[in-house]
Amino acid sequence: MSMKYHIITYGCQMNRSDSERIAAVLEKIGYSPTLDKDKADLIVINVCSVRQSAVDRVYGQISNIKNKNLKKIKNQKIVLTGCILPKDKENLKNKTDLILDIDQLMSWPQILSKIETKLKNKQFKNFKFKNYLNIFPKFSTFPIAYVPIMTGCNNFCSYCVVPYTRGREISRPAEEIICEVKELIKRGYKMIILLGQNVNSYQGKLKTQKEKIIRFPKLVKMINDLDGNFWLTFISNHPKDLSDKLIETMARCEKVMSYLHLPVQAGDDEILRRMNRNYTITHYKNLIKKIRLKFFAIRKGIEKNINISTDIIVGFPGETKKQFLNTTKLMKEVKFDMAYIAKYSPRPATSAAKLKDDVSQEEKERRWKILAKILEKTALEKNKKYLNKIVEVLIESKKDNSLFGRTKTFKQVKVSNFQSQDSDLIGKFVKVKIKKVTPWGMEGELFY
Ligand code: 5AD
Ligand code: SF4
């Protein structure tokens, strides 16, 4: 009987990308996927520790599986991986079969053979990878592909757990990334999203020229210059490391999407200082101005108005009402297309965890709502620019009677007037006339 696996993924794109590599490894050693958790022999939970709520869900999942296992004869194996704090590792050790580091994915086959009898005595001969990012993933989001270019983080923002769970920054060699992207283009992928906790500090080696270090703007240019009809973008950026060179490169490289995710986290200099972010609001606003002007000068059509999104945390320890007001001011000034607003949640091991979490839950909620309201307004204002325009859309998926896709400005578009034979439009660029906009997306009709 075949062995079946099911992966549960929490958290960011990086975790989702890791799950695609885990799937590739499991299938190489004889597992096949199942969407039904109950039918799986092996359940992999790819954990996120960025917020406590995600960790709580992991604990919930595990006890659910355990309870079900107790009632059945089949004994499902549970493997935990991803971003896990040492304290949680300790707590969960006895509740799971294995806790494995994602950067050891190359040795998972040997380790798994200790808990799965069907894998015993198997030789994993073709399984010689230098590092885990080397493993070619089972890409699962055609025509979009997420390509990690680095892992880890050196920034130690005071609220953030990532440097503790993912370790220090390691950049993939440039050729390896180029090779993966070339293969994706060959397979028809149309949107390449480079991933890293802070892609702006990418420093990859070139094997062919031993001494040469490739920095991020150069990597972007190298990928942009590959043959093929595709779009390119990347997340996440850091305001302290986003260089003028990158701004220039982005605007001039025609395949780079008119989109930038630039987390600001707070609109107050003192809070930013305590978050250890290493930039000021003046610096941030300058960056936004520069990039908007550049795109406006160089790009054409809707690409002139670059889509800018951000991350914001409300209720950082000691954030006063006045400091919060500075965040509202910033949001009104910058007019983001999108903002992922989070309520501060203390994370063990981080330096902010030593500070008193003194903004009450209700006050965090109140602040969150105020920002969400501002965002709703600015996002709608931005999207209104698309009304009645004919835009190019990359079709990503089909659900019920609609197609879904994105513009080159990374705006989500729902297309309603398609005929059933149009379902093979997935992975194609089409023209869409925008008929309706909301703050969170837009709708249009295929323009033949
Ligand atoms: N509390 C709330 N939000 C957080 N983030 C990171 N750590 C925390 C925390 N402790 C948010 C940041 C980051 C995004 C990925 O998650 O805004 O940019
Ligand atoms: Fe966390 Fe800051 Fe690194 Fe982003 S840059 S992963 S917020 S430490």
Short mmCIF file of C-alpha atoms and ligand atoms in Angstrom, two decimals:
data_model
loop_
_atom_site.label_atom_id
_atom_site.label_comp_id
_atom_site.label_asym_id
_atom_site.label_seq_id
_atom_site.Cartn_x
_atom_site.Cartn_y
_atom_site.Cartn_z
CA MET A 1 0.00 0.00 0.00
CA SER A 2 1.26 3.42 -0.86
CA MET A 3 2.22 5.96 1.76
CA LYS A 4 0.31 9.20 1.75
CA TYR A 5 1.32 12.60 3.05
CA HIS A 6 -0.50 15.80 3.89
CA ILE A 7 1.22 19.13 4.61
CA ILE A 8 -0.39 21.83 6.76
CA THR A 9 1.31 25.18 6.18
CA TYR A 10 1.07 28.28 8.36
CA GLY A 11 2.55 31.71 7.86
CA CYS A 12 4.35 33.57 5.15
CA GLN A 13 5.25 32.85 1.54
CA MET A 14 8.62 31.53 2.67
CA ASN A 15 6.90 28.75 4.62
CA ARG A 16 4.66 28.00 1.66
CA SER A 17 7.70 27.80 -0.57
CA ASP A 18 9.41 25.47 1.94
CA SER A 19 6.34 23.22 1.83
CA GLU A 20 6.81 22.91 -1.93
CA ARG A 21 10.31 21.60 -1.31
CA ILE A 22 9.10 19.23 1.42
CA ALA A 23 6.50 17.85 -1.02
CA ALA A 24 9.21 17.26 -3.63
CA VAL A 25 11.33 15.30 -1.13
CA LEU A 26 8.44 13.18 0.15
CA GLU A 27 7.36 12.29 -3.37
CA LYS A 28 10.90 11.36 -4.30
CA ILE A 29 10.98 8.76 -1.55
CA GLY A 30 7.64 7.21 -2.39
CA TYR A 31 4.92 9.23 -0.67
CA SER A 32 1.94 10.51 -2.64
CA PRO A 33 -0.13 13.54 -1.68
CA THR A 34 -3.61 13.49 -0.20
CA LEU A 35 -5.88 16.45 0.40
CA ASP A 36 -7.71 14.48 3.06
CA LYS A 37 -5.78 14.78 6.32
CA ASP A 38 -7.50 11.68 7.73
CA LYS A 39 -6.12 9.50 4.93
CA ALA A 40 -2.51 10.55 5.43
CA ASP A 41 0.16 8.29 6.93
CA LEU A 42 2.38 11.30 7.47
CA ILE A 43 1.21 14.76 8.44
CA VAL A 44 3.79 17.52 8.20
CA ILE A 45 2.96 20.73 10.03
CA ASN A 46 4.99 23.67 8.80
CA VAL A 47 4.84 26.05 11.73
CA CYS A 48 4.87 29.86 11.92
CA SER A 49 5.84 31.60 15.15
CA VAL A 50 5.55 35.22 14.05
CA ARG A 51 2.39 35.64 16.13
CA GLN A 52 1.13 33.72 19.13
CA SER A 53 -2.22 33.03 17.42
CA ALA A 54 -0.46 30.93 14.77
CA VAL A 55 1.40 28.94 17.42
CA ASP A 56 -1.88 28.34 19.28
CA ARG A 57 -3.39 26.92 16.10
CA VAL A 58 -0.51 24.45 15.80
CA TYR A 59 -1.14 23.19 19.33
CA GLY A 60 -4.84 22.85 18.41
CA GLN A 61 -4.08 20.92 15.22
CA ILE A 62 -1.80 18.49 17.00
CA SER A 63 -4.28 17.62 19.73
CA ASN A 64 -6.97 17.20 17.07
CA ILE A 65 -4.87 14.71 15.14
CA LYS A 66 -3.89 12.92 18.36
CA ASN A 67 -7.52 12.58 19.44
CA LYS A 68 -8.49 11.15 16.06
CA ASN A 69 -5.52 8.79 16.11
CA LEU A 70 -6.66 7.42 19.44
CA LYS A 71 -10.00 6.44 17.92
CA LYS A 72 -8.56 4.73 14.86
CA ILE A 73 -6.23 1.82 14.30
CA LYS A 74 -4.15 3.75 11.80
CA ASN A 75 -1.40 5.63 13.56
CA GLN A 76 -0.60 8.81 11.75
CA LYS A 77 2.91 10.16 12.11
CA ILE A 78 3.24 13.86 12.87
CA VAL A 79 6.33 15.81 11.83
CA LEU A 80 6.79 19.43 12.84
CA THR A 81 9.01 21.85 10.97
CA GLY A 82 9.30 25.53 10.06
CA CYS A 83 9.72 28.46 12.43
CA ILE A 84 9.57 26.95 15.91
CA LEU A 85 10.86 28.49 19.11
CA PRO A 86 13.01 26.34 21.45
CA LYS A 87 10.34 26.57 24.16
CA ASP A 88 7.65 25.22 21.81
CA LYS A 89 10.05 22.52 20.59
CA GLU A 90 10.39 21.40 24.17
CA ASN A 91 6.62 21.45 24.78
CA LEU A 92 5.76 19.63 21.59
CA LYS A 93 8.51 17.03 21.63
CA ASN A 94 6.37 14.34 23.21
CA LYS A 95 3.25 15.20 21.28
CA THR A 96 4.83 14.60 17.85
CA ASP A 97 6.95 11.93 16.20
CA LEU A 98 9.70 14.19 14.95
CA ILE A 99 10.65 17.85 14.97
CA LEU A 100 12.87 18.52 11.97
CA ASP A 101 14.77 21.59 10.84
CA ILE A 102 13.80 22.77 7.40
CA ASP A 103 17.43 23.53 6.51
CA GLN A 104 18.16 19.82 7.07
CA LEU A 105 15.57 18.79 4.47
CA MET A 106 18.35 16.96 2.58
CA SER A 107 18.58 14.41 5.41
CA TRP A 108 14.86 13.98 6.03
CA PRO A 109 14.70 10.69 4.05
CA GLN A 110 17.19 8.98 6.41
CA ILE A 111 15.51 10.43 9.49
CA LEU A 112 12.00 9.49 8.30
CA SER A 113 13.11 5.93 7.68
CA LYS A 114 13.50 5.61 11.46
CA ILE A 115 9.78 6.17 12.05
CA GLU A 116 8.33 4.65 8.87
CA THR A 117 8.92 0.92 8.45
CA LYS A 118 8.21 1.04 4.72
CA LEU A 119 11.24 3.28 4.28
CA LYS A 120 13.58 0.98 6.23
CA ASN A 121 16.62 -0.35 4.38
CA LYS A 122 15.99 2.01 1.49
CA GLN A 123 19.06 3.66 0.02
CA PHE A 124 18.50 7.27 -0.88
CA LYS A 125 21.17 7.24 -3.52
CA ASN A 126 19.96 10.06 -5.76
CA PHE A 127 19.58 12.24 -2.81
CA LYS A 128 22.72 14.30 -2.65
CA PHE A 129 21.90 17.95 -2.21
CA LYS A 130 24.33 20.50 -0.79
CA ASN A 131 21.61 22.55 0.85
CA TYR A 132 17.87 22.49 1.09
CA LEU A 133 17.24 25.34 -1.33
CA ASN A 134 19.04 23.23 -3.90
CA ILE A 135 16.13 20.80 -3.98
CA PHE A 136 13.85 21.45 -6.95
CA PRO A 137 10.39 22.12 -5.48
CA LYS A 138 7.03 20.72 -6.42
CA PHE A 139 5.69 24.11 -7.53
CA SER A 140 2.01 24.29 -6.75
CA THR A 141 0.77 27.74 -7.71
CA PHE A 142 1.06 27.77 -11.51
CA PRO A 143 1.49 30.25 -13.22
CA ILE A 144 3.07 31.95 -10.20
CA ALA A 145 6.30 30.63 -8.71
CA TYR A 146 7.91 31.65 -5.45
CA VAL A 147 11.69 31.41 -5.57
CA PRO A 148 13.61 31.86 -2.33
CA ILE A 149 16.86 33.71 -2.91
CA MET A 150 17.94 33.71 0.72
CA THR A 151 16.89 32.53 4.15
CA GLY A 152 17.26 33.91 7.64
CA CYS A 153 17.59 37.47 8.85
CA ASN A 154 20.30 39.59 10.47
CA ASN A 155 18.16 42.55 11.44
CA PHE A 156 16.81 41.66 14.86
CA CYS A 157 13.84 43.99 14.82
CA SER A 158 12.99 43.99 18.50
CA TYR A 159 9.52 42.44 18.11
CA CYS A 160 10.45 39.74 15.60
CA VAL A 161 11.11 36.08 16.15
CA VAL A 162 12.47 35.28 12.68
CA PRO A 163 16.21 35.71 13.44
CA TYR A 164 15.74 33.22 16.31
CA THR A 165 13.81 30.61 14.36
CA ARG A 166 15.42 30.91 10.92
CA GLY A 167 18.91 31.96 11.96
CA ARG A 168 21.26 34.28 10.13
CA GLU A 169 21.00 35.38 6.53
CA ILE A 170 22.27 32.99 3.88
CA SER A 171 22.06 33.94 0.19
CA ARG A 172 21.72 31.33 -2.54
CA PRO A 173 24.36 31.40 -5.28
CA ALA A 174 23.17 33.52 -8.20
CA GLU A 175 23.53 30.74 -10.81
CA GLU A 176 21.37 28.41 -8.78
CA ILE A 177 18.57 30.99 -8.71
CA ILE A 178 18.94 31.77 -12.42
CA CYS A 179 18.83 28.06 -13.22
CA GLU A 180 15.63 27.58 -11.25
CA VAL A 181 14.00 30.63 -12.87
CA LYS A 182 15.03 29.44 -16.36
CA GLU A 183 13.43 26.07 -15.68
CA LEU A 184 10.24 27.78 -14.47
CA ILE A 185 10.06 29.93 -17.59
CA LYS A 186 10.53 26.81 -19.70
CA ARG A 187 7.59 25.23 -17.88
CA GLY A 188 5.40 28.23 -18.69
CA TYR A 189 5.43 30.08 -15.37
CA LYS A 190 4.59 33.73 -15.91
CA MET A 191 5.10 35.43 -12.57
CA ILE A 192 8.30 34.92 -10.61
CA ILE A 193 8.26 36.16 -7.02
CA LEU A 194 11.69 36.23 -5.38
CA LEU A 195 11.53 35.59 -1.66
CA GLY A 196 13.65 36.59 1.28
CA GLN A 197 13.18 38.15 4.71
CA ASN A 198 15.10 41.15 3.40
CA VAL A 199 15.87 40.68 -0.29
CA ASN A 200 17.68 44.03 -0.40
CA SER A 201 20.62 42.58 1.49
CA TYR A 202 21.05 39.65 -0.93
CA GLN A 203 24.73 38.89 -1.57
CA GLY A 204 25.14 35.81 -3.70
CA LYS A 205 28.27 34.28 -5.06
CA LEU A 206 28.92 33.57 -8.71
CA LYS A 207 30.59 30.17 -9.03
CA THR A 208 32.17 31.04 -12.35
CA GLN A 209 33.95 34.09 -10.95
CA LYS A 210 34.99 33.03 -7.49
CA GLU A 211 35.53 36.46 -5.98
CA LYS A 212 32.50 38.09 -7.46
CA ILE A 213 29.57 38.93 -5.24
CA ILE A 214 26.24 39.62 -6.88
CA ARG A 215 24.05 42.14 -5.10
CA PHE A 216 20.30 42.38 -5.38
CA PRO A 217 19.93 45.02 -8.15
CA LYS A 218 22.30 42.98 -10.32
CA LEU A 219 20.37 39.77 -9.64
CA VAL A 220 17.13 41.50 -10.63
CA LYS A 221 18.74 42.70 -13.86
CA MET A 222 20.12 39.22 -14.63
CA ILE A 223 16.69 37.63 -14.23
CA ASN A 224 14.99 40.42 -16.13
CA ASP A 225 17.34 39.81 -19.06
CA LEU A 226 16.43 36.13 -19.39
CA ASP A 227 14.45 35.29 -22.53
CA GLY A 228 10.73 34.71 -22.14
CA ASN A 229 7.49 36.47 -21.49
CA PHE A 230 7.14 36.72 -17.71
CA TRP A 231 6.77 39.22 -14.88
CA LEU A 232 9.12 39.53 -11.93
CA THR A 233 8.66 40.86 -8.41
CA PHE A 234 10.05 40.28 -4.90
CA ILE A 235 9.20 40.39 -1.19
CA SER A 236 10.15 41.61 1.39
CA ASN A 237 12.11 44.86 1.28
CA HIS A 238 13.65 46.81 4.16
CA PRO A 239 13.61 50.63 4.09
CA LYS A 240 17.13 50.80 5.50
CA ASP A 241 18.54 48.71 2.63
CA LEU A 242 16.44 49.73 -0.41
CA SER A 243 19.02 51.51 -2.55
CA ASP A 244 18.68 54.16 -5.28
CA LYS A 245 20.36 51.65 -7.55
CA LEU A 246 17.53 49.19 -6.94
CA ILE A 247 14.89 51.85 -7.54
CA GLU A 248 16.52 52.70 -10.86
CA THR A 249 16.89 49.02 -11.80
CA MET A 250 13.27 48.25 -10.92
CA ALA A 251 11.88 51.08 -12.98
CA ARG A 252 14.08 50.32 -16.01
CA CYS A 253 13.75 46.53 -16.08
CA GLU A 254 10.63 46.05 -18.17
CA LYS A 255 9.67 42.67 -16.68
CA VAL A 256 9.74 43.94 -13.10
CA MET A 257 6.21 44.52 -11.90
CA SER A 258 5.08 47.96 -10.83
CA TYR A 259 4.80 46.83 -7.23
CA LEU A 260 6.75 47.32 -4.01
CA HIS A 261 6.09 45.86 -0.59
CA LEU A 262 7.93 48.10 1.84
CA PRO A 263 7.10 47.41 5.50
CA VAL A 264 7.14 50.60 7.58
CA GLN A 265 5.90 49.00 10.86
CA ALA A 266 5.19 52.35 12.59
CA GLY A 267 4.83 56.03 11.75
CA ASP A 268 6.77 57.38 14.69
CA ASP A 269 10.56 57.80 14.90
CA GLU A 270 10.81 56.90 18.58
CA ILE A 271 8.81 53.70 18.08
CA LEU A 272 10.91 52.83 15.04
CA ARG A 273 14.03 53.34 17.13
CA ARG A 274 12.70 51.01 19.81
CA MET A 275 11.73 48.51 17.14
CA ASN A 276 15.39 48.61 16.02
CA ARG A 277 14.38 49.41 12.46
CA ASN A 278 17.28 51.78 11.72
CA TYR A 279 15.50 54.38 9.61
CA THR A 280 13.36 57.45 10.19
CA ILE A 281 9.97 58.38 8.82
CA THR A 282 11.61 61.12 6.74
CA HIS A 283 13.83 58.48 5.13
CA TYR A 284 10.84 56.23 4.47
CA LYS A 285 8.78 59.00 2.90
CA ASN A 286 11.74 59.97 0.73
CA LEU A 287 12.04 56.43 -0.57
CA ILE A 288 8.34 56.39 -1.46
CA LYS A 289 8.66 59.71 -3.24
CA LYS A 290 11.72 58.60 -5.20
CA ILE A 291 10.21 55.34 -6.34
CA ARG A 292 6.90 56.92 -7.30
CA LEU A 293 8.64 59.61 -9.34
CA LYS A 294 10.90 57.09 -11.06
CA PHE A 295 8.06 54.81 -12.10
CA PHE A 296 5.97 57.76 -13.19
CA ALA A 297 8.79 59.03 -15.39
CA ILE A 298 9.81 55.71 -16.96
CA ARG A 299 6.78 53.40 -17.08
CA LYS A 300 3.70 53.64 -19.30
CA GLY A 301 -0.05 53.31 -18.67
CA ILE A 302 -1.20 51.91 -15.32
CA GLU A 303 2.41 50.94 -14.51
CA LYS A 304 3.14 54.64 -13.95
CA ASN A 305 1.34 54.40 -10.60
CA ILE A 306 3.37 51.86 -8.67
CA ASN A 307 1.39 49.74 -6.20
CA ILE A 308 2.89 50.21 -2.74
CA SER A 309 1.98 47.99 0.18
CA THR A 310 3.29 47.85 3.72
CA ASP A 311 3.21 46.08 7.10
CA ILE A 312 2.23 47.95 10.25
CA ILE A 313 2.17 46.90 13.89
CA VAL A 314 -0.17 48.68 16.30
CA GLY A 315 0.27 48.69 20.07
CA PHE A 316 4.02 48.14 20.30
CA PRO A 317 5.03 48.36 24.01
CA GLY A 318 4.79 51.94 25.20
CA GLU A 319 3.15 53.25 22.02
CA THR A 320 1.32 56.38 23.18
CA LYS A 321 -1.81 57.79 21.56
CA LYS A 322 0.32 60.58 20.14
CA GLN A 323 2.82 58.15 18.63
CA PHE A 324 -0.05 56.17 17.15
CA LEU A 325 -1.44 59.38 15.66
CA ASN A 326 1.84 59.71 13.77
CA THR A 327 1.08 56.35 12.15
CA THR A 328 -2.35 57.56 11.08
CA LYS A 329 -0.68 60.69 9.68
CA LEU A 330 1.81 58.63 7.73
CA MET A 331 -0.91 56.42 6.29
CA LYS A 332 -2.94 59.43 5.18
CA GLU A 333 0.13 60.97 3.59
CA VAL A 334 1.59 57.96 1.82
CA LYS A 335 -1.79 56.56 0.73
CA PHE A 336 -0.90 52.89 0.59
CA ASP A 337 -2.55 50.53 -1.88
CA MET A 338 -2.49 47.85 0.79
CA ALA A 339 -1.36 47.50 4.40
CA TYR A 340 -1.12 44.32 6.46
CA ILE A 341 -1.94 45.64 9.91
CA ALA A 342 -1.04 43.49 12.92
CA LYS A 343 -1.66 43.92 16.63
CA TYR A 344 1.59 43.62 18.54
CA SER A 345 2.04 40.18 20.07
CA PRO A 346 5.01 39.59 22.40
CA ARG A 347 7.28 36.82 21.16
CA PRO A 348 9.52 34.86 23.52
CA ALA A 349 13.26 35.35 22.97
CA THR A 350 12.86 38.74 21.29
CA SER A 351 14.18 41.86 22.99
CA ALA A 352 10.75 43.57 22.98
CA ALA A 353 9.39 40.66 25.04
CA LYS A 354 11.23 42.20 28.01
CA LEU A 355 9.14 45.35 27.66
CA LYS A 356 5.73 45.53 29.25
CA ASP A 357 2.97 44.77 26.73
CA ASP A 358 1.09 47.75 28.10
CA VAL A 359 -1.32 48.67 25.29
CA SER A 360 -4.55 46.85 26.12
CA GLN A 361 -6.17 44.43 23.70
CA GLU A 362 -9.15 46.79 23.29
CA GLU A 363 -6.88 49.72 22.54
CA LYS A 364 -4.94 47.63 19.99
CA GLU A 365 -8.26 46.70 18.40
CA ARG A 366 -9.32 50.38 18.34
CA ARG A 367 -6.04 51.42 16.69
CA TRP A 368 -6.27 48.55 14.20
CA LYS A 369 -9.75 49.67 13.16
CA ILE A 370 -8.68 53.28 12.70
CA LEU A 371 -5.85 52.25 10.38
CA ALA A 372 -8.07 49.79 8.52
CA LYS A 373 -10.51 52.62 7.84
CA ILE A 374 -7.80 54.89 6.46
CA LEU A 375 -6.54 52.03 4.32
CA GLU A 376 -10.00 51.32 2.95
CA LYS A 377 -10.20 54.91 1.75
CA THR A 378 -6.74 55.15 0.18
CA ALA A 379 -6.96 51.70 -1.38
CA LEU A 380 -10.27 52.57 -3.01
CA GLU A 381 -8.88 55.88 -4.21
CA LYS A 382 -5.97 54.03 -5.84
CA ASN A 383 -8.17 51.40 -7.45
CA LYS A 384 -10.55 54.00 -8.88
CA LYS A 385 -7.78 54.95 -11.31
CA TYR A 386 -8.43 51.61 -13.06
CA LEU A 387 -12.14 52.16 -13.75
CA ASN A 388 -13.03 51.71 -17.43
CA LYS A 389 -9.40 51.13 -18.35
CA ILE A 390 -8.29 48.16 -20.43
CA VAL A 391 -5.47 46.42 -18.58
CA GLU A 392 -3.28 43.38 -19.11
CA VAL A 393 -4.07 40.58 -16.63
CA LEU A 394 -2.27 37.33 -15.96
CA ILE A 395 -4.95 34.69 -15.32
CA GLU A 396 -4.10 32.59 -12.26
CA SER A 397 -7.12 30.53 -11.38
CA LYS A 398 -10.73 29.70 -12.00
CA LYS A 399 -13.35 29.41 -9.31
CA ASP A 400 -17.07 28.87 -9.80
CA ASN A 401 -17.90 31.00 -12.80
CA SER A 402 -15.07 33.47 -12.58
CA LEU A 403 -11.44 33.75 -13.52
CA PHE A 404 -8.96 35.42 -11.20
CA GLY A 405 -5.74 37.12 -12.12
CA ARG A 406 -3.39 39.99 -11.48
CA THR A 407 -2.31 43.11 -13.29
CA LYS A 408 1.34 44.02 -13.71
CA THR A 409 0.73 46.30 -10.72
CA PHE A 410 -0.11 43.19 -8.63
CA LYS A 411 -3.77 44.14 -8.32
CA GLN A 412 -6.20 41.26 -8.10
CA VAL A 413 -8.84 41.17 -10.84
CA LYS A 414 -11.97 39.02 -11.11
CA VAL A 415 -13.15 38.31 -14.63
CA SER A 416 -16.77 37.33 -15.02
CA ASN A 417 -17.71 37.22 -18.71
CA PHE A 418 -15.74 34.21 -19.83
CA GLN A 419 -17.00 31.20 -21.69
CA SER A 420 -16.26 27.70 -20.46
CA GLN A 421 -13.70 27.08 -23.19
CA ASP A 422 -11.77 30.05 -21.80
CA SER A 423 -10.71 28.02 -18.76
CA ASP A 424 -7.47 27.21 -20.53
CA LEU A 425 -6.65 30.89 -20.10
CA ILE A 426 -4.86 30.02 -16.84
CA GLY A 427 -1.27 31.12 -17.31
CA LYS A 428 -2.13 33.48 -20.18
CA PHE A 429 -1.99 37.25 -20.41
CA VAL A 430 -5.36 38.70 -21.44
CA LYS A 431 -6.88 42.15 -21.82
CA VAL A 432 -9.58 43.05 -19.32
CA LYS A 433 -11.82 46.09 -19.17
CA ILE A 434 -12.28 47.12 -15.53
CA LYS A 435 -15.97 47.70 -14.70
CA LYS A 436 -16.03 47.81 -10.92
CA VAL A 437 -13.53 48.54 -8.16
CA THR A 438 -13.52 48.02 -4.39
CA PRO A 439 -10.71 48.78 -1.91
CA TRP A 440 -9.60 45.14 -2.07
CA GLY A 441 -9.81 44.33 -5.75
CA MET A 442 -11.53 44.92 -9.02
CA GLU A 443 -13.79 43.24 -11.53
CA GLY A 444 -13.83 43.38 -15.27
CA GLU A 445 -14.67 41.68 -18.52
CA LEU A 446 -12.47 40.04 -21.09
CA PHE A 447 -11.78 42.44 -23.89
CA TYR A 448 -11.63 40.56 -27.16
N1 5AD B 1 3.63 41.12 16.65
C1 5AD B 1 2.84 41.58 15.64
N2 5AD B 1 3.22 41.58 14.37
C2 5AD B 1 4.44 41.11 14.07
N3 5AD B 1 5.10 40.98 12.89
C3 5AD B 1 6.29 40.42 13.14
N4 5AD B 1 6.44 40.17 14.45
C4 5AD B 1 5.30 40.60 15.06
C5 5AD B 1 4.86 40.63 16.40
N5 5AD B 1 5.62 40.18 17.40
C6 5AD B 1 4.56 41.46 11.61
C7 5AD B 1 5.46 42.54 11.01
C8 5AD B 1 6.14 41.84 9.86
C9 5AD B 1 5.08 40.83 9.46
C10 5AD B 1 5.58 39.70 8.67
O1 5AD B 1 4.55 40.39 10.68
O2 5AD B 1 4.65 43.61 10.54
O3 5AD B 1 6.50 42.71 8.81
FE1 SF4 B 2 11.83 40.15 11.32
FE2 SF4 B 2 12.91 42.57 10.98
FE3 SF4 B 2 14.07 40.41 9.89
FE4 SF4 B 2 11.73 41.30 8.91
S1 SF4 B 2 13.69 42.43 8.88
S2 SF4 B 2 12.28 39.15 9.37
S3 SF4 B 2 10.72 42.05 10.76
S4 SF4 B 2 13.86 40.83 12.07
#
